[in-house]
């Protein structure tokens, strides 16, 4: 595997496509990026996100972008194509890219739910075509297999230690820090409300100020933070809070690794997948409802040595899940499928 084509939305720092590009480059691969943002700006800029306009225009607009992608594939001839944003990828483009090598998809959202940014007719039509589908939930691996995906593989998110590392303050300004946007389910509101009388730091979009209905949280949000600012923010708090979005409740999210990678104690909503990644009360602390969250915060603040011990243990566990490990897993899967005589996914050139 010498040449890798990565298909994503944009090359913004910290996005999956950008991070995996760094990972494959470090492995010694020649990496070519293709982004929908560059090939079809109107499709990802928000200009067409009116529901009616989007439904009428997205396939027509995306057709030209797909032609550009196939042309790049023909020129670059990748051994492996990794797609991290498949919502604009036509099934015919998957087949065209397979003329050069294997084509993997990493579903960073749930492709089986009904949300229009996660799934559409092209995503559904492409399910049976991928040589391998990577996803962050073992439960979704089973469901993808039931939907006739050839090879569905559990593939967790990872720690980006190049940008996320310990930056602890000697006197943290906050008891708990939460980095995350307001969610229409209002679940995040209920959890944050339960600990609003502690020193709570909140970072996210302006929706916290315009859509949040809890008076205790009004004007608490300090705005968006950049990817590179995460260590400093988490270092300003005794604990980092992780509240899963509804679409991640069957698995975990990127915050699962961002928090412990900065040597901050992760206080997270409980899920089966998270319990497998970080051992409860040894490497992380979990909760399942607002009352349990409040009780855990109160207990931990009375036991600062416990916070320090758990943060250190979680940090060492996070270091076992770096991007290098994820790239190695993909490379091993590539070799396995390429060498398998019974595989339906054979590379068509040497």
Coordinates of C-alpha atoms in Angstrom, one line a residue:
X1 CA 0.0 0.0 0.0
X2 CA 2.0 3.0 -1.3
X3 CA -0.7 5.5 -2.4
X4 CA -3.8 6.5 -0.4
X5 CA -6.6 8.8 -1.6
X6 CA -8.6 10.3 1.2
X7 CA -12.1 11.7 0.4
X8 CA -13.5 14.1 3.0
X9 CA -15.4 17.3 3.5
X10 CA -12.6 19.7 4.3
X11 CA -9.0 19.7 5.5
X12 CA -9.7 21.8 8.6
X13 CA -7.3 20.9 11.4
X14 CA -8.6 18.0 13.5
X15 CA -11.1 16.7 11.1
X16 CA -10.9 12.9 10.5
X17 CA -9.7 13.3 6.9
X18 CA -6.9 15.7 8.0
X19 CA -5.9 13.5 10.9
X20 CA -5.8 10.3 8.9
X21 CA -3.8 12.1 6.2
X22 CA -1.2 12.8 8.8
X23 CA -1.3 9.2 9.9
X24 CA -0.9 7.6 6.5
X25 CA 1.9 10.1 5.7
X26 CA 3.7 9.1 8.8
X27 CA 3.4 5.4 7.7
X28 CA 5.3 6.4 4.5
X29 CA 2.4 6.4 2.1
X30 CA 1.9 9.0 -0.6
X31 CA -1.4 10.8 0.3
X32 CA -3.7 12.6 -2.0
X33 CA -6.7 14.5 -0.6
X34 CA -10.1 15.2 -2.3
X35 CA -12.5 17.4 -0.5
X36 CA -16.2 18.2 -1.3
X37 CA -15.6 21.7 0.0
X38 CA -13.2 22.4 -2.8
X39 CA -14.9 20.4 -5.5
X40 CA -18.5 21.6 -4.8
X41 CA -18.4 24.6 -2.4
X42 CA -22.2 25.2 -2.5
X43 CA -23.0 21.7 -1.2
X44 CA -21.1 22.2 2.0
X45 CA -21.2 25.9 2.6
X46 CA -24.8 26.0 3.9
X47 CA -26.1 27.9 0.9
X48 CA -28.2 24.9 -0.2
X49 CA -29.3 23.7 3.3
X50 CA -32.9 24.8 2.8
X51 CA -34.6 21.4 2.9
X52 CA -36.6 21.9 -0.3
X53 CA -33.7 23.3 -2.3
X54 CA -31.3 20.6 -1.0
X55 CA -33.6 17.7 -2.0
X56 CA -34.0 19.1 -5.5
X57 CA -30.4 20.1 -6.2
X58 CA -27.9 18.0 -4.2
X59 CA -27.6 15.0 -6.7
X60 CA -27.3 17.3 -9.7
X61 CA -24.6 19.5 -8.0
X62 CA -22.8 16.5 -6.6
X63 CA -22.6 14.8 -10.0
X64 CA -19.9 17.2 -11.2
X65 CA -17.9 16.8 -8.0
X66 CA -18.0 13.0 -8.5
X67 CA -16.7 13.4 -12.0
X68 CA -13.7 15.4 -10.6
X69 CA -13.1 12.7 -8.0
X70 CA -13.1 9.9 -10.6
X71 CA -10.7 11.9 -12.7
X72 CA -8.3 12.3 -9.7
X73 CA -8.6 8.6 -9.0
X74 CA -7.7 7.8 -12.6
X75 CA -4.7 10.1 -12.4
X76 CA -3.4 9.1 -8.9
X77 CA -4.4 5.4 -9.1
X78 CA -4.5 4.8 -5.4
X79 CA -3.9 1.4 -3.8
X80 CA -6.4 2.4 -1.2
X81 CA -9.2 5.0 -1.0
X82 CA -10.5 6.0 2.4
X83 CA -13.8 7.9 2.4
X84 CA -14.7 9.8 5.6
X85 CA -17.6 11.9 4.1
X86 CA -19.7 9.5 2.0
X87 CA -23.0 11.5 1.8
X88 CA -22.1 13.1 -1.5
X89 CA -20.4 10.0 -3.1
X90 CA -22.3 8.3 -5.8
X91 CA -22.3 4.5 -5.8
X92 CA -20.9 4.5 -9.4
X93 CA -17.9 6.5 -8.0
X94 CA -17.1 3.8 -5.5
X95 CA -17.1 1.3 -8.4
X96 CA -14.9 3.5 -10.5
X97 CA -12.3 3.9 -7.7
X98 CA -12.3 0.1 -7.2
X99 CA -10.7 -0.2 -10.6
X100 CA -7.5 1.0 -9.0
X101 CA -7.6 -0.5 -5.5
X102 CA -9.6 -1.2 -2.4
X103 CA -12.1 1.4 -1.2
X104 CA -12.9 1.8 2.6
X105 CA -15.4 4.0 4.3
X106 CA -15.1 5.3 7.8
X107 CA -18.6 6.2 9.0
X108 CA -18.1 9.0 11.6
X109 CA -21.9 9.3 11.9
X110 CA -24.6 6.6 11.9
X111 CA -25.4 5.8 8.2
X112 CA -28.5 3.8 9.2
X113 CA -30.4 6.6 10.9
X114 CA -32.8 8.9 9.1
X115 CA -31.0 12.2 9.5
X116 CA -30.3 13.8 6.1
X117 CA -26.7 14.7 6.9
X118 CA -25.9 11.0 7.8
X119 CA -27.8 9.1 5.1
X120 CA -29.5 9.4 1.8
X121 CA -30.2 7.3 -1.3
X122 CA -26.5 7.3 -2.3
X123 CA -25.3 6.3 1.1
X124 CA -27.8 3.5 1.2
X125 CA -27.0 2.4 -2.3
X126 CA -23.3 2.3 -1.6
X127 CA -23.6 0.0 1.5
X128 CA -23.1 -3.2 -0.4
X129 CA -20.2 -1.9 -2.5
X130 CA -17.6 -0.9 0.1
X131 CA -14.7 -3.3 0.4
X132 CA -14.7 -2.5 4.1
X133 CA -16.9 -0.2 6.3
X134 CA -15.3 1.1 9.5
X135 CA -17.5 2.4 12.4
X136 CA -17.2 3.4 16.0
X137 CA -19.8 1.1 17.5
X138 CA -19.9 -2.7 17.7
X139 CA -23.7 -2.7 17.7
X140 CA -23.6 -0.8 14.4
X141 CA -21.1 -3.3 13.0
X142 CA -23.8 -5.9 13.5
X143 CA -26.4 -3.8 11.9
X144 CA -24.2 -3.0 8.9
X145 CA -23.6 -6.7 8.4
X146 CA -27.4 -7.3 8.5
X147 CA -27.6 -4.6 5.7
X148 CA -25.3 -6.7 3.5
X149 CA -22.1 -4.8 4.0
X150 CA -19.3 -7.1 2.9
X151 CA -16.8 -6.3 5.7
X152 CA -17.9 -4.2 8.7
X153 CA -15.2 -3.5 11.2
X154 CA -15.2 -1.9 14.7
X155 CA -12.9 1.2 14.4
X156 CA -12.8 3.5 17.4
X157 CA -11.8 7.2 17.3
X158 CA -8.4 8.0 18.6
X159 CA -6.1 10.4 20.5
X160 CA -4.3 13.1 18.4
X161 CA -1.3 13.5 20.7
X162 CA 0.3 16.0 18.3
X163 CA -2.3 18.6 19.3
X164 CA -3.9 17.1 22.5
X165 CA -1.5 16.7 25.4
X166 CA -1.4 17.7 29.1
X167 CA -1.5 21.4 29.8
X168 CA -2.7 21.4 33.4
X169 CA -3.0 24.6 35.4
X170 CA -1.8 24.6 39.0
X171 CA -5.0 26.3 40.1
X172 CA -7.8 25.3 37.7
X173 CA -10.4 27.9 37.2
X174 CA -13.3 25.4 36.7
X175 CA -14.5 22.3 38.5
X176 CA -15.9 21.0 35.2
X177 CA -15.4 22.0 31.6
X178 CA -17.7 21.0 28.8
X179 CA -16.8 21.5 25.1
X180 CA -19.8 20.8 22.9
X181 CA -22.7 22.4 21.0
X182 CA -26.3 22.7 22.1
X183 CA -28.3 19.7 21.1
X184 CA -32.0 19.8 20.0
X185 CA -32.7 16.8 22.3
X186 CA -32.0 19.1 25.2
X187 CA -30.3 16.2 27.0
X188 CA -27.2 18.3 27.4
X189 CA -29.2 21.1 29.0
X190 CA -30.5 18.8 31.6
X191 CA -27.1 17.4 32.5
X192 CA -25.4 20.8 32.7
X193 CA -28.3 22.2 34.7
X194 CA -27.6 19.6 37.3
X195 CA -24.1 21.0 38.0
X196 CA -24.7 24.7 37.1
X197 CA -24.0 25.8 40.6
X198 CA -20.5 24.5 40.5
X199 CA -17.7 26.3 38.6
X200 CA -18.8 25.2 35.1
X201 CA -16.9 26.2 32.0
X202 CA -18.9 25.9 28.7
X203 CA -17.7 26.2 25.1
X204 CA -19.8 25.7 22.0
X205 CA -21.8 27.4 19.3
X206 CA -24.0 30.5 19.9
X207 CA -27.1 28.1 20.0
X208 CA -26.4 27.9 23.8
X209 CA -27.4 31.5 24.1
X210 CA -30.2 31.6 21.5
X211 CA -31.8 28.1 21.9
X212 CA -31.1 27.0 25.4
X213 CA -34.2 27.1 27.7
X214 CA -32.5 26.7 31.1
X215 CA -32.0 30.0 32.8
X216 CA -29.0 28.7 34.8
X217 CA -27.1 28.2 31.6
X218 CA -27.9 31.5 29.9
X219 CA -24.9 33.5 28.8
X220 CA -22.6 30.8 30.3
X221 CA -21.1 29.7 26.9
X222 CA -17.8 31.3 26.1
X223 CA -18.1 30.6 22.3
X224 CA -16.4 28.2 20.0
X225 CA -12.9 27.0 20.7
X226 CA -10.4 25.9 18.1
X227 CA -9.0 22.4 17.9
X228 CA -5.6 23.5 19.2
X229 CA -7.2 25.3 22.2
X230 CA -8.7 22.1 23.6
X231 CA -5.7 21.2 25.9
X232 CA -5.6 24.7 27.4
X233 CA -9.4 24.6 28.1
X234 CA -9.3 21.1 29.6
X235 CA -6.2 22.1 31.6
X236 CA -8.2 24.9 33.2
X237 CA -10.6 22.4 34.8
X238 CA -10.5 19.6 37.3
X239 CA -12.7 17.4 35.2
X240 CA -13.7 17.2 31.5
X241 CA -17.4 16.4 30.8
X242 CA -18.5 14.2 27.9
X243 CA -22.2 14.1 27.0
X244 CA -23.0 11.9 24.0
X245 CA -25.2 13.1 21.2
X246 CA -28.2 10.9 20.5
X247 CA -26.5 9.5 17.4
X248 CA -23.4 8.4 19.4
X249 CA -25.3 6.7 22.3
X250 CA -24.6 3.3 20.7
X251 CA -20.9 3.9 20.8
X252 CA -18.6 6.8 21.7
X253 CA -17.4 10.1 20.3
X254 CA -14.1 11.9 19.6
X255 CA -14.3 13.6 23.0
X256 CA -13.8 10.1 24.5
X257 CA -10.1 10.5 23.6
X258 CA -9.6 14.3 23.6
X259 CA -10.3 14.6 27.4
X260 CA -8.0 11.8 28.8
X261 CA -5.3 12.6 26.2
X262 CA -4.9 16.0 28.0
X263 CA -4.5 14.1 31.3
X264 CA -7.8 15.4 32.5
X265 CA -10.3 13.2 34.3
X266 CA -13.1 12.2 31.9
X267 CA -16.5 12.3 33.5
X268 CA -18.7 10.7 30.8
X269 CA -22.2 9.6 30.1
X270 CA -22.1 5.8 30.3
X271 CA -22.3 3.6 27.3
X272 CA -21.3 -0.1 26.7
X273 CA -18.6 1.0 24.2
X274 CA -17.1 3.5 26.5
X275 CA -16.9 1.0 29.3
X276 CA -14.9 -1.3 27.0
X277 CA -12.5 1.6 26.2
X278 CA -11.9 3.1 29.6
X279 CA -12.5 1.0 32.8
X280 CA -15.1 2.5 35.1
X281 CA -13.8 4.1 38.3
X282 CA -10.2 3.2 37.3
X283 CA -9.6 5.2 34.1
X284 CA -12.8 7.3 33.9
X285 CA -16.0 8.1 35.8
X286 CA -19.4 7.5 34.3
X287 CA -23.0 8.6 34.9
X288 CA -26.4 7.7 33.3
X289 CA -28.7 10.5 34.6
X290 CA -28.3 14.1 35.9
X291 CA -28.6 13.1 39.5
X292 CA -25.8 10.6 39.2
X293 CA -23.7 13.2 37.5
X294 CA -24.2 15.7 40.3
X295 CA -23.4 13.1 42.9
X296 CA -20.2 12.1 41.1
X297 CA -19.0 15.7 40.8
X298 CA -19.7 16.4 44.5
X299 CA -17.8 13.2 45.5
X300 CA -14.8 13.9 43.3
X301 CA -14.4 17.5 44.4
X302 CA -14.1 16.2 47.9
X303 CA -11.5 13.7 46.8
X304 CA -8.9 15.6 44.8
X305 CA -6.4 12.7 45.0
X306 CA -8.9 10.4 43.3
X307 CA -9.2 12.9 40.5
X308 CA -5.5 13.0 40.0
X309 CA -5.2 9.2 40.1
X310 CA -8.0 8.6 37.6
X311 CA -6.7 11.3 35.3
X312 CA -3.3 9.7 35.2
X313 CA -4.7 6.2 34.5
X314 CA -7.0 7.5 31.8
X315 CA -4.1 9.3 30.2
X316 CA -2.0 6.2 29.9
X317 CA -5.0 4.3 28.4
X318 CA -5.6 7.1 25.8
X319 CA -2.0 6.8 24.7
X320 CA -2.8 3.2 23.6
X321 CA -5.2 4.6 21.0
X322 CA -3.1 7.0 18.9
X323 CA -3.6 7.6 15.2
X324 CA -0.6 5.4 14.5
X325 CA -2.6 2.4 15.9
X326 CA -5.6 3.2 13.8
X327 CA -3.6 3.5 10.6
X328 CA -1.9 0.2 11.4
X329 CA -5.3 -1.5 11.8
X330 CA -6.4 -0.2 8.4
X331 CA -3.1 -1.3 6.8
X332 CA -3.5 -4.8 8.3
X333 CA -7.1 -5.0 7.0
X334 CA -5.9 -3.9 3.6
X335 CA -3.3 -6.6 3.5
X336 CA -5.9 -9.2 4.7
X337 CA -8.4 -8.4 2.1
X338 CA -5.9 -8.0 -0.7
X339 CA -4.3 -11.4 0.0
X340 CA -7.6 -13.3 0.6
X341 CA -8.3 -15.6 -2.4
X342 CA -11.9 -15.8 -1.5
X343 CA -12.4 -12.0 -1.1
X344 CA -14.8 -10.2 -3.3
X345 CA -12.6 -7.2 -2.9
X346 CA -9.5 -7.8 -5.0
X347 CA -7.1 -5.2 -6.1
X348 CA -7.1 -5.1 -9.9
X349 CA -3.5 -4.1 -10.3
X350 CA -0.2 -4.9 -8.7

